[in-house]
Amino acid sequence: MMMRRRTTLLTGCTALVLALGATACGDSEPVAAGGGDRSLDGKTVTVAGVWSGSEQKNFQKVLDAFTEKTGAKTQFVSTGDNVSTVVGSKIEGGNAPDVVMVPQVGVLKQFAQNGWLKPLDKKVAATVGDNFAEVWQNYGSVDGTLYGLYFKAAHKSTVWYSPEALEQAGVTPPKTFDAMLKDGRTVSDSGLAAFSVAGQDGWTLTDWFENVYLSQAGPEKYDALAAHEIKWTDPTVVEALTTLGTLFKDKQLIAGGQKGALNTDFPGSVEKVFGPEAEAAMVYEGDFVAGVAKDQFGKDIGTDADFFPFPPVGDGEAPVVSGGDAAVVLKDGGNSEAGMALVEYLASPEAAAVWAEAGGFLSPNKKLDLSSYGDDVTRATAKSLIAAGDSVRFDMSDQAPAAFGGTKGAGEWKILQDFLRDPADPAKTAAELEKAAAKAYGN
């Protein structure tokens, strides 16, 4: 998971000029990214998103390429995790950005329902239709209208491991969930814990659940649960919790046991596998584990750190759970037409290639040449994501209301932390999840 008012809207040109400086107020003629013809000279596109640090730096390279192509200047504003509150405040204050990179399906829906978004125009929609699987178009749509372009994706069905640790234990990457637990016990017998689990961050536990549930229950049930069309007391939920509980209750498998897991955050979970004093052989999380292993611990990806796909559970298919950031255009931006041109550019393989070459990026754009990625492991991860096509499912907690699926110390995050602490009663946990979900969804 990449971390998560209706208000009175002030849309006066004076307020926008004061807030954004060089912004073309009242200029509504159609514009396009064009073919390097600098058709947007004199215009400024303001972009808001959660990214900071290296992610912001690499996205700026994409924005700079857009400037080189079109002449439009860009300004990036980092919102922090609570993008909906920050954007709502900017709209209320009369300085709405032109484009927002939205990190959750639920937030995109909220923005659309608030009336904040412009539908993507026909030209952009055609580009999206050509370059992206239908599932990504669906996640960018609300009530059949396309509002969002998923520019950056996360592959959340990857288990990262130390090749040296598995080799010393005499095991190879497993092909099934049961084999993963069995091999984990073999690893434990060799002196390391099998898994490092980041239980201090509740969002990692939702990702564990989602992979087990998608594989075991199947995509139709997954979609129904994500929309709360079936209750969390459904037998499939209890079954998935029971399966997950086989890992959580096995102190031989988890570094530090349940207490240790609950005191480990996500960066700490990666450190326990790839840090200077390894405590575990494997850590489950998304492709972004590679960035932490490489940048913080100097690991050579593909040699010192590698991944295997999250294995299928029982008779199910191997799951492919994803997340991502969607570019949307705000109605009240001072330059929404130029913002639409930026989204058209972001929908191109040319734009995706800029960040792919910089690293730390996956694209759901099926037209992007995989050779754009800088290493074989990232290339393999991207290939797996594209190959999954319409079987990809978006992170379930990111589709839920934030009160249930995205709030620290509440809702699904806290209930799954409690389940990690004591996984003895999956049915009771399912009932608690349903109670919280019903309140959040309002049904």
Tab-separated table of C-alpha atoms in Angstrom:
chain	number	residue	atom	x	y	z
A	1	MET	CA	0.000	0.000	0.000
A	2	MET	CA	1.221	3.393	-0.783
A	3	MET	CA	0.413	5.407	2.363
A	4	ARG	CA	-3.577	7.617	2.597
A	5	ARG	CA	-15.090	17.386	2.345
A	6	ARG	CA	-16.981	18.452	0.519
A	7	THR	CA	-16.321	22.209	0.805
A	8	THR	CA	-17.398	25.569	-0.547
A	9	LEU	CA	-15.385	26.040	-3.731
A	10	LEU	CA	-13.666	29.372	-4.482
A	11	THR	CA	-12.846	29.566	-8.154
A	12	GLY	CA	-12.013	33.238	-8.705
A	13	CYS	CA	-9.188	34.033	-11.054
A	14	THR	CA	-7.620	36.505	-8.605
A	15	ALA	CA	-7.252	33.840	-5.922
A	16	LEU	CA	-5.678	31.424	-8.380
A	17	VAL	CA	-3.185	33.991	-9.654
A	18	LEU	CA	-2.153	34.844	-6.099
A	19	ALA	CA	-1.797	31.151	-5.235
A	20	LEU	CA	-0.092	29.830	-8.325
A	21	GLY	CA	1.619	32.764	-9.992
A	22	ALA	CA	1.987	32.145	-13.731
A	23	THR	CA	-1.365	30.544	-14.426
A	24	ALA	CA	-3.537	31.181	-17.456
A	25	CYS	CA	-6.909	32.039	-15.917
A	26	GLY	CA	-9.896	31.982	-18.196
A	27	ASP	CA	-7.888	30.405	-21.006
A	28	SER	CA	-10.027	27.471	-22.090
A	29	GLU	CA	-9.005	26.771	-25.666
A	30	PRO	CA	-8.136	23.115	-26.319
A	31	VAL	CA	-4.470	22.268	-25.910
A	32	ALA	CA	-2.551	19.051	-26.434
A	33	ALA	CA	0.788	17.559	-25.526
A	34	GLY	CA	1.657	17.482	-29.191
A	35	GLY	CA	4.749	16.061	-30.813
A	36	GLY	CA	7.357	18.340	-29.330
A	37	ASP	CA	5.838	21.485	-30.865
A	38	ARG	CA	5.967	23.459	-27.572
A	39	SER	CA	2.234	24.075	-27.889
A	40	LEU	CA	1.908	24.989	-24.198
A	41	ASP	CA	4.515	27.741	-23.958
A	42	GLY	CA	3.558	30.209	-21.241
A	43	LYS	CA	1.319	27.833	-19.320
A	44	THR	CA	1.986	26.310	-15.889
A	45	VAL	CA	0.588	22.981	-14.713
A	46	THR	CA	0.421	22.432	-10.961
A	47	VAL	CA	0.550	18.794	-9.840
A	48	ALA	CA	-0.161	17.505	-6.316
A	49	GLY	CA	0.751	14.060	-5.029
A	50	VAL	CA	1.933	12.084	-2.022
A	51	TRP	CA	5.454	11.571	-3.327
A	52	SER	CA	8.532	12.951	-1.628
A	53	GLY	CA	12.235	12.155	-1.643
A	54	SER	CA	13.473	9.973	-4.483
A	55	GLU	CA	9.950	9.342	-5.811
A	56	GLN	CA	9.312	13.066	-6.152
A	57	LYS	CA	12.743	13.540	-7.730
A	58	ASN	CA	12.093	10.847	-10.322
A	59	PHE	CA	8.587	12.095	-11.099
A	60	GLN	CA	10.098	15.539	-11.659
A	61	LYS	CA	12.161	13.981	-14.452
A	62	VAL	CA	8.866	12.984	-16.099
A	63	LEU	CA	7.494	16.497	-15.638
A	64	ASP	CA	10.706	17.965	-17.080
A	65	ALA	CA	10.316	15.750	-20.151
A	66	PHE	CA	6.757	17.062	-20.520
A	67	THR	CA	8.127	20.627	-20.344
A	68	GLU	CA	10.735	19.852	-22.983
A	69	LYS	CA	8.045	18.417	-25.236
A	70	THR	CA	5.340	21.057	-24.787
A	71	GLY	CA	6.877	24.177	-23.284
A	72	ALA	CA	4.577	24.060	-20.245
A	73	LYS	CA	6.160	24.751	-16.874
A	74	THR	CA	5.260	22.427	-13.987
A	75	GLN	CA	5.029	22.833	-10.240
A	76	PHE	CA	4.825	19.801	-7.933
A	77	VAL	CA	3.261	20.068	-4.471
A	78	SER	CA	3.780	17.178	-2.036
A	79	THR	CA	0.603	16.561	-0.013
A	80	GLY	CA	1.845	13.993	2.465
A	81	ASP	CA	-0.277	10.930	3.128
A	82	ASN	CA	-3.645	12.654	3.597
A	83	VAL	CA	-4.117	13.751	-0.001
A	84	SER	CA	-7.903	14.165	0.216
A	85	THR	CA	-7.769	16.648	3.108
A	86	VAL	CA	-4.938	18.677	1.557
A	87	VAL	CA	-6.574	18.866	-1.871
A	88	GLY	CA	-9.931	19.740	-0.313
A	89	SER	CA	-8.290	22.597	1.584
A	90	LYS	CA	-6.591	23.863	-1.569
A	91	ILE	CA	-9.891	23.838	-3.451
A	92	GLU	CA	-11.585	25.683	-0.604
A	93	GLY	CA	-8.738	28.213	-0.527
A	94	GLY	CA	-8.999	28.901	-4.246
A	95	ASN	CA	-5.636	27.433	-5.253
A	96	ALA	CA	-6.639	24.036	-6.582
A	97	PRO	CA	-3.911	22.123	-8.418
A	98	ASP	CA	-4.551	21.165	-12.042
A	99	VAL	CA	-3.638	17.500	-11.662
A	100	VAL	CA	-3.606	15.248	-8.596
A	101	MET	CA	-1.837	11.900	-8.408
A	102	VAL	CA	-4.394	9.954	-6.344
A	103	PRO	CA	-3.048	6.918	-4.452
A	104	GLN	CA	-6.304	5.068	-3.683
A	105	VAL	CA	-9.372	3.995	-5.643
A	106	GLY	CA	-11.547	5.087	-2.731
A	107	VAL	CA	-10.097	8.614	-2.817
A	108	LEU	CA	-10.610	8.838	-6.588
A	109	LYS	CA	-14.267	7.910	-6.077
A	110	GLN	CA	-14.583	10.458	-3.289
A	111	PHE	CA	-13.164	13.214	-5.524
A	112	ALA	CA	-15.555	12.279	-8.349
A	113	GLN	CA	-18.573	12.140	-6.048
A	114	ASN	CA	-17.631	15.543	-4.636
A	115	GLY	CA	-17.796	16.930	-8.181
A	116	TRP	CA	-14.128	17.905	-8.182
A	117	LEU	CA	-12.996	16.032	-11.318
A	118	LYS	CA	-13.139	16.541	-15.059
A	119	PRO	CA	-13.764	13.348	-17.048
A	120	LEU	CA	-10.789	12.470	-19.233
A	121	ASP	CA	-11.511	13.756	-22.722
A	122	LYS	CA	-12.056	11.498	-25.720
A	123	LYS	CA	-8.491	11.745	-26.969
A	124	VAL	CA	-6.995	10.859	-23.602
A	125	ALA	CA	-9.554	8.088	-23.057
A	126	ALA	CA	-8.624	6.590	-26.445
A	127	THR	CA	-4.947	6.581	-25.482
A	128	VAL	CA	-5.755	4.920	-22.163
A	129	GLY	CA	-7.906	2.351	-23.982
A	130	ASP	CA	-5.029	1.483	-26.313
A	131	ASN	CA	-2.298	1.282	-23.679
A	132	PHE	CA	-3.894	-0.168	-20.548
A	133	ALA	CA	-5.762	-3.348	-19.650
A	134	GLU	CA	-9.472	-2.929	-19.033
A	135	VAL	CA	-9.064	-3.538	-15.304
A	136	TRP	CA	-6.970	-0.358	-14.958
A	137	GLN	CA	-9.567	1.610	-16.895
A	138	ASN	CA	-12.269	0.282	-14.565
A	139	TYR	CA	-10.324	1.326	-11.461
A	140	GLY	CA	-9.970	4.797	-12.972
A	141	SER	CA	-13.719	5.081	-13.605
A	142	VAL	CA	-16.694	6.034	-11.441
A	143	ASP	CA	-20.187	5.081	-12.607
A	144	GLY	CA	-18.871	4.324	-16.082
A	145	THR	CA	-17.015	7.639	-16.542
A	146	LEU	CA	-13.214	7.587	-16.892
A	147	TYR	CA	-11.561	10.099	-14.557
A	148	GLY	CA	-8.169	8.605	-13.740
A	149	LEU	CA	-5.068	7.355	-15.541
A	150	TYR	CA	-2.997	4.882	-13.519
A	151	PHE	CA	0.533	6.045	-14.188
A	152	LYS	CA	2.477	4.238	-11.436
A	153	ALA	CA	1.678	0.795	-10.082
A	154	ALA	CA	2.833	-1.401	-7.234
A	155	HIS	CA	3.042	-5.184	-7.487
A	156	LYS	CA	1.939	-6.424	-4.070
A	157	SER	CA	2.232	-10.154	-4.702
A	158	THR	CA	5.982	-10.531	-4.275
A	159	VAL	CA	7.872	-12.330	-1.499
A	160	TRP	CA	11.447	-11.063	-1.119
A	161	TYR	CA	14.212	-13.282	0.170
A	162	SER	CA	17.900	-13.617	0.797
A	163	PRO	CA	19.222	-16.109	-1.786
A	164	GLU	CA	22.100	-16.938	0.573
A	165	ALA	CA	19.710	-17.781	3.424
A	166	LEU	CA	17.558	-20.070	1.292
A	167	GLU	CA	20.628	-21.734	-0.186
A	168	GLN	CA	22.101	-22.405	3.251
A	169	ALA	CA	18.798	-23.984	4.315
A	170	GLY	CA	18.747	-26.095	1.158
A	171	VAL	CA	15.401	-24.801	-0.093
A	172	THR	CA	14.303	-23.166	-3.335
A	173	PRO	CA	11.536	-20.605	-3.905
A	174	PRO	CA	8.255	-22.439	-3.147
A	175	LYS	CA	5.415	-22.953	-5.601
A	176	THR	CA	2.509	-23.176	-3.121
A	177	PHE	CA	1.508	-21.468	0.121
A	178	ASP	CA	1.758	-24.729	2.071
A	179	ALA	CA	5.223	-25.343	0.641
A	180	MET	CA	6.227	-21.812	1.661
A	181	LEU	CA	5.322	-22.537	5.282
A	182	LYS	CA	6.989	-25.970	5.169
A	183	ASP	CA	10.168	-24.521	3.664
A	184	GLY	CA	9.976	-21.737	6.222
A	185	ARG	CA	10.219	-24.276	9.018
A	186	THR	CA	13.281	-25.770	7.302
A	187	VAL	CA	14.817	-22.302	7.179
A	188	SER	CA	14.030	-21.861	10.867
A	189	ASP	CA	15.792	-25.127	11.667
A	190	SER	CA	18.907	-23.714	9.975
A	191	GLY	CA	19.087	-20.811	12.430
A	192	LEU	CA	17.094	-17.911	10.943
A	193	ALA	CA	13.408	-17.175	11.311
A	194	ALA	CA	11.503	-17.747	8.106
A	195	PHE	CA	9.614	-14.439	7.880
A	196	SER	CA	9.939	-10.905	9.049
A	197	VAL	CA	6.398	-9.506	9.486
A	198	ALA	CA	5.736	-5.762	9.795
A	199	GLY	CA	2.818	-6.024	12.188
A	200	GLN	CA	3.344	-2.542	13.614
A	201	ASP	CA	2.059	-1.200	10.284
A	202	GLY	CA	-1.485	-2.516	9.906
A	203	TRP	CA	-1.505	-1.961	6.155
A	204	THR	CA	1.009	-4.771	5.634
A	205	LEU	CA	-1.401	-7.194	7.325
A	206	THR	CA	-4.222	-6.153	4.974
A	207	ASP	CA	-1.894	-7.021	2.082
A	208	TRP	CA	-1.203	-10.462	3.560
A	209	PHE	CA	-4.945	-11.069	3.882
A	210	GLU	CA	-5.739	-9.827	0.369
A	211	ASN	CA	-3.269	-12.159	-1.318
A	212	VAL	CA	-4.521	-15.178	0.610
A	213	TYR	CA	-8.149	-14.207	-0.001
A	214	LEU	CA	-7.769	-13.526	-3.740
A	215	SER	CA	-6.071	-16.870	-4.299
A	216	GLN	CA	-8.334	-18.920	-2.051
A	217	ALA	CA	-11.728	-17.301	-2.715
A	218	GLY	CA	-11.181	-16.117	-6.293
A	219	PRO	CA	-11.593	-12.768	-8.071
A	220	GLU	CA	-15.419	-12.621	-8.037
A	221	LYS	CA	-15.596	-12.991	-4.276
A	222	TYR	CA	-12.687	-10.545	-3.928
A	223	ASP	CA	-14.572	-7.907	-5.931
A	224	ALA	CA	-17.749	-8.517	-3.924
A	225	LEU	CA	-15.943	-8.202	-0.586
A	226	ALA	CA	-14.097	-5.084	-1.750
A	227	ALA	CA	-17.468	-3.463	-2.552
A	228	HIS	CA	-19.011	-4.840	0.673
A	229	GLU	CA	-21.559	-6.716	-1.419
A	230	ILE	CA	-20.869	-9.723	0.781
A	231	LYS	CA	-20.247	-9.528	4.507
A	232	TRP	CA	-16.922	-10.062	6.202
A	233	THR	CA	-18.602	-12.904	8.079
A	234	ASP	CA	-18.818	-14.826	4.788
A	235	PRO	CA	-17.275	-18.328	5.115
A	236	THR	CA	-14.601	-17.405	2.554
A	237	VAL	CA	-13.312	-14.679	4.878
A	238	VAL	CA	-13.182	-17.043	7.847
A	239	GLU	CA	-11.346	-19.576	5.683
A	240	ALA	CA	-8.755	-17.005	4.567
A	241	LEU	CA	-8.209	-15.834	8.137
A	242	THR	CA	-7.779	-19.454	9.211
A	243	THR	CA	-5.137	-19.917	6.507
A	244	LEU	CA	-3.344	-16.735	7.518
A	245	GLY	CA	-3.555	-17.781	11.149
A	246	THR	CA	-1.448	-20.861	10.408
A	247	LEU	CA	1.423	-18.463	9.770
A	248	PHE	CA	0.663	-15.956	12.518
A	249	LYS	CA	0.404	-18.542	15.301
A	250	ASP	CA	3.598	-20.390	14.375
A	251	LYS	CA	6.356	-18.815	16.470
A	252	GLN	CA	8.906	-20.849	14.556
A	253	LEU	CA	8.076	-18.935	11.378
A	254	ILE	CA	8.031	-15.287	12.493
A	255	ALA	CA	11.069	-13.326	13.659
A	256	GLY	CA	10.470	-12.411	17.298
A	257	GLY	CA	7.143	-14.229	17.301
A	258	GLN	CA	3.876	-12.310	17.378
A	259	LYS	CA	5.193	-9.736	19.860
A	260	GLY	CA	8.253	-9.099	17.713
A	261	ALA	CA	6.112	-8.698	14.609
A	262	LEU	CA	3.807	-6.201	16.320
A	263	ASN	CA	6.879	-4.126	17.228
A	264	THR	CA	8.278	-4.154	13.675
A	265	ASP	CA	7.399	-1.484	11.102
A	266	PHE	CA	7.787	-1.921	7.353
A	267	PRO	CA	11.356	-0.581	6.995
A	268	GLY	CA	12.321	-2.635	10.032
A	269	SER	CA	10.880	-5.775	8.449
A	270	VAL	CA	13.126	-5.288	5.418
A	271	GLU	CA	16.110	-4.625	7.671
A	272	LYS	CA	15.570	-7.944	9.471
A	273	VAL	CA	16.153	-9.747	6.165
A	274	PHE	CA	18.624	-7.492	4.344
A	275	GLY	CA	20.235	-5.479	7.137
A	276	PRO	CA	23.719	-6.073	8.593
A	277	GLU	CA	22.429	-8.539	11.211
A	278	ALA	CA	19.825	-10.680	9.481
A	279	GLU	CA	17.126	-12.261	11.639
A	280	ALA	CA	14.911	-13.730	8.889
A	281	ALA	CA	15.176	-15.124	5.387
A	282	MET	CA	12.017	-13.705	3.787
A	283	VAL	CA	9.775	-10.655	3.929
A	284	TYR	CA	6.459	-10.353	2.155
A	285	GLU	CA	5.529	-7.006	0.623
A	286	GLY	CA	5.378	-5.217	-2.705
A	287	ASP	CA	8.031	-4.548	-5.299
A	288	PHE	CA	9.051	-1.463	-3.301
A	289	VAL	CA	10.957	-3.758	-0.918
A	290	ALA	CA	13.716	-3.743	-3.525
A	291	GLY	CA	14.198	0.006	-3.184
A	292	VAL	CA	14.675	-0.252	0.591
A	293	ALA	CA	17.038	-3.223	0.278
A	294	LYS	CA	19.112	-1.421	-2.333
A	295	ASP	CA	19.081	2.168	-1.072
A	296	GLN	CA	19.301	1.564	2.685
A	297	PHE	CA	21.273	-1.667	2.877
A	298	GLY	CA	23.303	-1.649	-0.341
A	299	LYS	CA	21.957	-4.931	-1.637
A	300	ASP	CA	22.473	-5.918	-5.255
A	301	ILE	CA	18.978	-6.741	-6.502
A	302	GLY	CA	18.994	-10.114	-8.199
A	303	THR	CA	22.094	-11.279	-6.334
A	304	ASP	CA	21.762	-10.309	-2.655
A	305	ALA	CA	17.975	-9.855	-2.791
A	306	ASP	CA	15.422	-11.524	-5.027
A	307	PHE	CA	11.716	-12.336	-5.076
A	308	PHE	CA	9.298	-15.107	-5.917
A	309	PRO	CA	5.605	-14.619	-6.720
A	310	PHE	CA	3.203	-14.923	-3.797
A	311	PRO	CA	2.323	-18.625	-4.135
A	312	PRO	CA	-1.202	-19.943	-4.727
A	313	VAL	CA	-3.249	-21.155	-1.783
A	314	GLY	CA	-4.791	-24.620	-2.090
A	315	ASP	CA	-6.365	-25.101	-5.507
A	316	GLY	CA	-6.457	-21.364	-6.258
A	317	GLU	CA	-4.511	-19.336	-8.777
A	318	ALA	CA	-1.458	-17.309	-7.844
A	319	PRO	CA	-2.739	-13.864	-6.796
A	320	VAL	CA	-1.719	-10.559	-8.348
A	321	VAL	CA	-2.685	-7.711	-6.037
A	322	SER	CA	-1.684	-4.230	-7.067
A	323	GLY	CA	-1.875	-0.626	-6.007
A	324	GLY	CA	-1.181	2.543	-7.887
A	325	ASP	CA	-1.358	6.284	-8.375
A	326	ALA	CA	-3.896	7.731	-10.802
A	327	ALA	CA	-3.604	11.119	-12.483
A	328	VAL	CA	-6.872	13.073	-12.331
A	329	VAL	CA	-7.730	16.583	-13.568
A	330	LEU	CA	-9.485	18.997	-11.213
A	331	LYS	CA	-12.295	21.191	-12.543
A	332	ASP	CA	-11.152	24.133	-10.464
A	333	GLY	CA	-7.501	24.098	-11.477
A	334	GLY	CA	-6.399	27.306	-13.179
A	335	ASN	CA	-5.097	25.399	-16.177
A	336	SER	CA	-7.165	22.252	-16.397
A	337	GLU	CA	-6.865	22.053	-20.176
A	338	ALA	CA	-3.085	21.943	-19.920
A	339	GLY	CA	-3.562	19.477	-17.068
A	340	MET	CA	-5.473	17.238	-19.472
A	341	ALA	CA	-2.517	17.437	-21.861
A	342	LEU	CA	-0.220	16.283	-19.054
A	343	VAL	CA	-2.462	13.277	-18.376
A	344	GLU	CA	-2.392	12.441	-22.086
A	345	TYR	CA	1.410	12.504	-21.924
A	346	LEU	CA	1.451	10.349	-18.774
A	347	ALA	CA	-0.653	7.763	-20.630
A	348	SER	CA	2.126	7.327	-23.197
A	349	PRO	CA	4.914	4.745	-22.999
A	350	GLU	CA	7.318	7.643	-23.567
A	351	ALA	CA	6.472	9.158	-20.175
A	352	ALA	CA	6.596	5.804	-18.378
A	353	ALA	CA	10.025	5.090	-19.856
A	354	VAL	CA	11.492	8.195	-18.203
A	355	TRP	CA	10.780	6.933	-14.674
A	356	ALA	CA	11.403	3.278	-15.573
A	357	GLU	CA	14.952	4.193	-16.587
A	358	ALA	CA	15.417	6.150	-13.340
A	359	GLY	CA	14.312	3.138	-11.236
A	360	GLY	CA	11.873	2.548	-8.395
A	361	PHE	CA	8.899	2.371	-10.719
A	362	LEU	CA	6.449	-0.049	-12.311
A	363	SER	CA	4.013	0.881	-15.061
A	364	PRO	CA	0.722	-0.812	-15.957
A	365	ASN	CA	1.194	0.571	-19.504
A	366	LYS	CA	1.329	-2.526	-21.692
A	367	LYS	CA	3.007	-0.569	-24.521
A	368	LEU	CA	6.078	0.246	-22.415
A	369	ASP	CA	9.123	-1.656	-23.685
A	370	LEU	CA	10.351	-3.818	-20.791
A	371	SER	CA	13.930	-2.988	-21.775
A	372	SER	CA	13.272	0.471	-20.300
A	373	TYR	CA	13.672	-1.012	-16.813
A	374	GLY	CA	17.193	-0.909	-15.468
A	375	ASP	CA	17.534	-4.405	-13.994
A	376	ASP	CA	16.292	-7.925	-14.618
A	377	VAL	CA	14.383	-8.221	-11.321
A	378	THR	CA	12.323	-5.074	-11.931
A	379	ARG	CA	11.796	-6.213	-15.508
A	380	ALA	CA	10.492	-9.577	-14.270
A	381	THR	CA	8.175	-7.870	-11.767
A	382	ALA	CA	6.789	-5.573	-14.453
A	383	LYS	CA	6.345	-8.476	-16.849
A	384	SER	CA	4.354	-10.373	-14.206
A	385	LEU	CA	2.098	-7.360	-13.624
A	386	ILE	CA	1.397	-6.859	-17.336
A	387	ALA	CA	0.952	-10.593	-17.982
A	388	ALA	CA	-1.754	-10.734	-15.309
A	389	GLY	CA	-3.913	-8.487	-17.508
A	390	ASP	CA	-7.463	-8.183	-16.254
A	391	SER	CA	-6.869	-10.704	-13.449
A	392	VAL	CA	-5.025	-8.004	-11.479
A	393	ARG	CA	-6.983	-6.841	-8.451
A	394	PHE	CA	-6.448	-3.484	-6.769
A	395	ASP	CA	-5.513	-3.445	-3.100
A	396	MET	CA	-8.833	-4.093	-1.296
A	397	SER	CA	-8.161	-1.785	1.650
A	398	ASP	CA	-7.412	1.057	-0.785
A	399	GLN	CA	-10.874	0.562	-2.280
A	400	ALA	CA	-12.562	0.816	1.121
A	401	PRO	CA	-13.583	3.948	3.013
A	402	ALA	CA	-10.527	5.223	4.868
A	403	ALA	CA	-12.270	4.731	8.229
A	404	PHE	CA	-12.195	0.985	7.576
A	405	GLY	CA	-9.271	0.319	5.256
A	406	GLY	CA	-6.821	3.151	5.818
A	407	THR	CA	-6.714	4.487	9.369
A	408	LYS	CA	-3.954	3.755	11.851
A	409	GLY	CA	-5.247	2.169	15.046
A	410	ALA	CA	-8.761	1.617	13.700
A	411	GLY	CA	-10.822	-0.547	11.375
A	412	GLU	CA	-9.187	-3.316	9.411
A	413	TRP	CA	-5.649	-2.308	10.373
A	414	LYS	CA	-6.248	-2.636	14.107
A	415	ILE	CA	-8.456	-5.729	13.864
A	416	LEU	CA	-5.821	-7.601	11.867
A	417	GLN	CA	-3.158	-6.502	14.345
A	418	ASP	CA	-5.337	-7.968	17.099
A	419	PHE	CA	-5.634	-11.142	15.012
A	420	LEU	CA	-1.858	-11.334	14.669
A	421	ARG	CA	-1.619	-11.001	18.454
A	422	ASP	CA	-4.151	-13.834	18.939
A	423	PRO	CA	-5.219	-15.759	15.830
A	424	ALA	CA	-7.191	-18.384	17.771
A	425	ASP	CA	-10.699	-17.317	16.656
A	426	PRO	CA	-10.974	-16.397	12.944
A	427	ALA	CA	-14.797	-16.288	13.111
A	428	LYS	CA	-14.680	-13.705	15.910
A	429	THR	CA	-12.216	-11.618	13.913
A	430	ALA	CA	-14.479	-11.837	10.852
A	431	ALA	CA	-17.410	-10.582	12.947
A	432	GLU	CA	-15.339	-7.631	14.181
A	433	LEU	CA	-14.299	-6.811	10.616
A	434	GLU	CA	-17.928	-6.879	9.485
A	435	LYS	CA	-19.021	-4.587	12.299
A	436	ALA	CA	-16.342	-2.027	11.380
A	437	ALA	CA	-16.991	-2.349	7.645
A	438	ALA	CA	-20.755	-1.918	7.990
A	439	LYS	CA	-20.221	1.289	9.945
A	440	ALA	CA	-17.719	2.677	7.430
A	441	TYR	CA	-19.677	1.720	4.302
A	442	GLY	CA	-22.946	2.848	5.861
A	443	ASN	CA	-24.695	-0.462	5.220
